[in-house]
mmCIF file of C-alpha atoms in Angstrom:
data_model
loop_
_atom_site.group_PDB
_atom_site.id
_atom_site.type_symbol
_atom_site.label_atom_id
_atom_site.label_comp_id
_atom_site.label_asym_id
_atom_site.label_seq_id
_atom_site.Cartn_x
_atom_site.Cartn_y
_atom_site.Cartn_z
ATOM 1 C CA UNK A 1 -37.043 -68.725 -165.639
ATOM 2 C CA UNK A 2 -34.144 -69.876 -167.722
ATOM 3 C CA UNK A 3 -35.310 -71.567 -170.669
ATOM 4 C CA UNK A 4 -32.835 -73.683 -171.313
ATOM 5 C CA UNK A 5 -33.429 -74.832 -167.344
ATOM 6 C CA UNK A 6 -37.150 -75.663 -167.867
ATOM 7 C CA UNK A 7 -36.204 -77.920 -170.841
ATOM 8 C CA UNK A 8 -34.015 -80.064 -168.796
ATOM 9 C CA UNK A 9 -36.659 -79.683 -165.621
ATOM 10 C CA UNK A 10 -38.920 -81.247 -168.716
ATOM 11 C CA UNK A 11 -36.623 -83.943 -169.154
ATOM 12 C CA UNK A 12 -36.203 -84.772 -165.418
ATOM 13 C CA UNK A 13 -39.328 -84.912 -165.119
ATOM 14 C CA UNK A 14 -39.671 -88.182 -167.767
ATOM 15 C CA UNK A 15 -37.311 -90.416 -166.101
ATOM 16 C CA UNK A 16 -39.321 -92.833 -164.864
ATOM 17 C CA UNK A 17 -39.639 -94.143 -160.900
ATOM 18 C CA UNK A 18 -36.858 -96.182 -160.257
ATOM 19 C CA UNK A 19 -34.629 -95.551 -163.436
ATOM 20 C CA UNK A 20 -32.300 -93.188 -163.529
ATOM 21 C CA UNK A 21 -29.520 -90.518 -165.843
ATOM 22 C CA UNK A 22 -26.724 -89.409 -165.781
ATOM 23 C CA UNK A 23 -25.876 -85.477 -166.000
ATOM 24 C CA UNK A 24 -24.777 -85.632 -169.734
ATOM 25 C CA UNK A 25 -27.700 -87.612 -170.729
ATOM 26 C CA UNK A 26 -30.302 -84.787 -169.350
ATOM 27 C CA UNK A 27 -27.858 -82.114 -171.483
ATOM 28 C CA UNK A 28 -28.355 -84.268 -174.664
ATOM 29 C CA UNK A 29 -32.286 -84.608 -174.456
ATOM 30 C CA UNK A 30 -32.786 -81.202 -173.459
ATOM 31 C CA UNK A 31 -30.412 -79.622 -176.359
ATOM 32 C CA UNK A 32 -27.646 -79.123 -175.180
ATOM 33 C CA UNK A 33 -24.870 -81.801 -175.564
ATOM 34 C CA UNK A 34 -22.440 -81.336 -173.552
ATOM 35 C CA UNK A 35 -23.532 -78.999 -171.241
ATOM 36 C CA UNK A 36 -23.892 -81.857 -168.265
ATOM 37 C CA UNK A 37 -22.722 -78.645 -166.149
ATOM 38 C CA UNK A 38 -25.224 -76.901 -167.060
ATOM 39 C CA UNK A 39 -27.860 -79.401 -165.493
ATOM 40 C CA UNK A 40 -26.030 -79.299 -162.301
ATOM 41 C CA UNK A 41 -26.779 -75.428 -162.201
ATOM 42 C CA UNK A 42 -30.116 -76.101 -163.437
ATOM 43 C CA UNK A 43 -30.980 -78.910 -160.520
ATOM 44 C CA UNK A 44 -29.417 -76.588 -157.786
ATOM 45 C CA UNK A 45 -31.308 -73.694 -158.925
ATOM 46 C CA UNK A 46 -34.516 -75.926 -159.260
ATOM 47 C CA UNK A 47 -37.249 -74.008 -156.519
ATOM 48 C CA UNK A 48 -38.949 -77.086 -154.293
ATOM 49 C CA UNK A 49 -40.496 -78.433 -156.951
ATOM 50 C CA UNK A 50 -41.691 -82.086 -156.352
ATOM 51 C CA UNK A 51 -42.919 -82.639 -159.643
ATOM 52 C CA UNK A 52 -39.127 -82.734 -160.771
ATOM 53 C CA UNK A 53 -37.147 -85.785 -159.359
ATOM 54 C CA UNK A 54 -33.422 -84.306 -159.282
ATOM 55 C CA UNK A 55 -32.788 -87.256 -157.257
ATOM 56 C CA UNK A 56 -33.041 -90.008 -159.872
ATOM 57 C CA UNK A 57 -30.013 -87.427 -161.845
ATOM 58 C CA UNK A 58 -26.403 -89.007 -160.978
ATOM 59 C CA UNK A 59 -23.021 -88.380 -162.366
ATOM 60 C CA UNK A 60 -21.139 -89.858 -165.257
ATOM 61 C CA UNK A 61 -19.850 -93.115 -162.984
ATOM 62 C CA UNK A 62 -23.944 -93.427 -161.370
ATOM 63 C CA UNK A 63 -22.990 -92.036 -158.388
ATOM 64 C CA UNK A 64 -24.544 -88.966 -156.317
ATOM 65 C CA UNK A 65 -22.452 -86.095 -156.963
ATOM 66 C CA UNK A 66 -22.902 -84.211 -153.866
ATOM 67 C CA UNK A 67 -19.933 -84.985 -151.173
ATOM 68 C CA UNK A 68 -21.497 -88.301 -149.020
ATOM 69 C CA UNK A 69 -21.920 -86.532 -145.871
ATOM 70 C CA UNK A 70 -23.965 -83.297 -147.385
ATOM 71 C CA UNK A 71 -27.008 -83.344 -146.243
ATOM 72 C CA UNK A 72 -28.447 -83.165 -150.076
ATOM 73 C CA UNK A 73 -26.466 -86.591 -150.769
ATOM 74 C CA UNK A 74 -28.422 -88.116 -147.779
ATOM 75 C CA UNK A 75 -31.731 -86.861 -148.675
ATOM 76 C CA UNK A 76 -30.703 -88.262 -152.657
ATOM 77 C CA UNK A 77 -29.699 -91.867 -151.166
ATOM 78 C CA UNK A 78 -32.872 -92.330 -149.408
ATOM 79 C CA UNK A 79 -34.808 -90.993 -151.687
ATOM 80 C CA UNK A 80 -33.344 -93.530 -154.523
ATOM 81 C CA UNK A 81 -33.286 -96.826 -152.136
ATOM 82 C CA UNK A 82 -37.298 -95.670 -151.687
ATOM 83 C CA UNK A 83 -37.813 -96.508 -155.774
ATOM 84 C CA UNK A 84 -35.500 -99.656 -155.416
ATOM 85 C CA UNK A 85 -32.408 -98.017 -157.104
#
């Protein structure tokens, strides 16, 4: 595995139930400022992992990155509203 992806799969996995970060704020903690991108890849590559809530990850405004209706973005939504977010 990448290592640069298991240090922000690290850092996912500290964001507490109910709280989330942004893209950009994952890059930062793990290393790599400015590489919010690079998170993206890592989260999409991420195997089902449950220990690592890629849900509680949003974009730059707090919003879900994925396009509404993709079935990821509904999964993300529901997932959030379940911690209260």
């Amino acid at each position: 595995m990448n290592p640069s992806y298991r240090r922000i799969y690290r850092v996912v996995q500290r964001i507490p139930k109910g709280r989330v970060a942004t893209y950009g704020v994952i890059a930062r903690l793990a290393g790599r400022p400015g590489a919010a991108r690079t998170v993206g890849w890592a989260l999409s590559a991420l195997p089902d992992d449950p220990d690592v809530p890629w849900w509680r990850v949003l974009n730059a405004s707090g919003r879900i990155s994925l396009p509404q209706r993709d079935h990821g973005a509904v999964v993300q939504r529901a997932l959030l509203l379940r911690e209260g977010v």
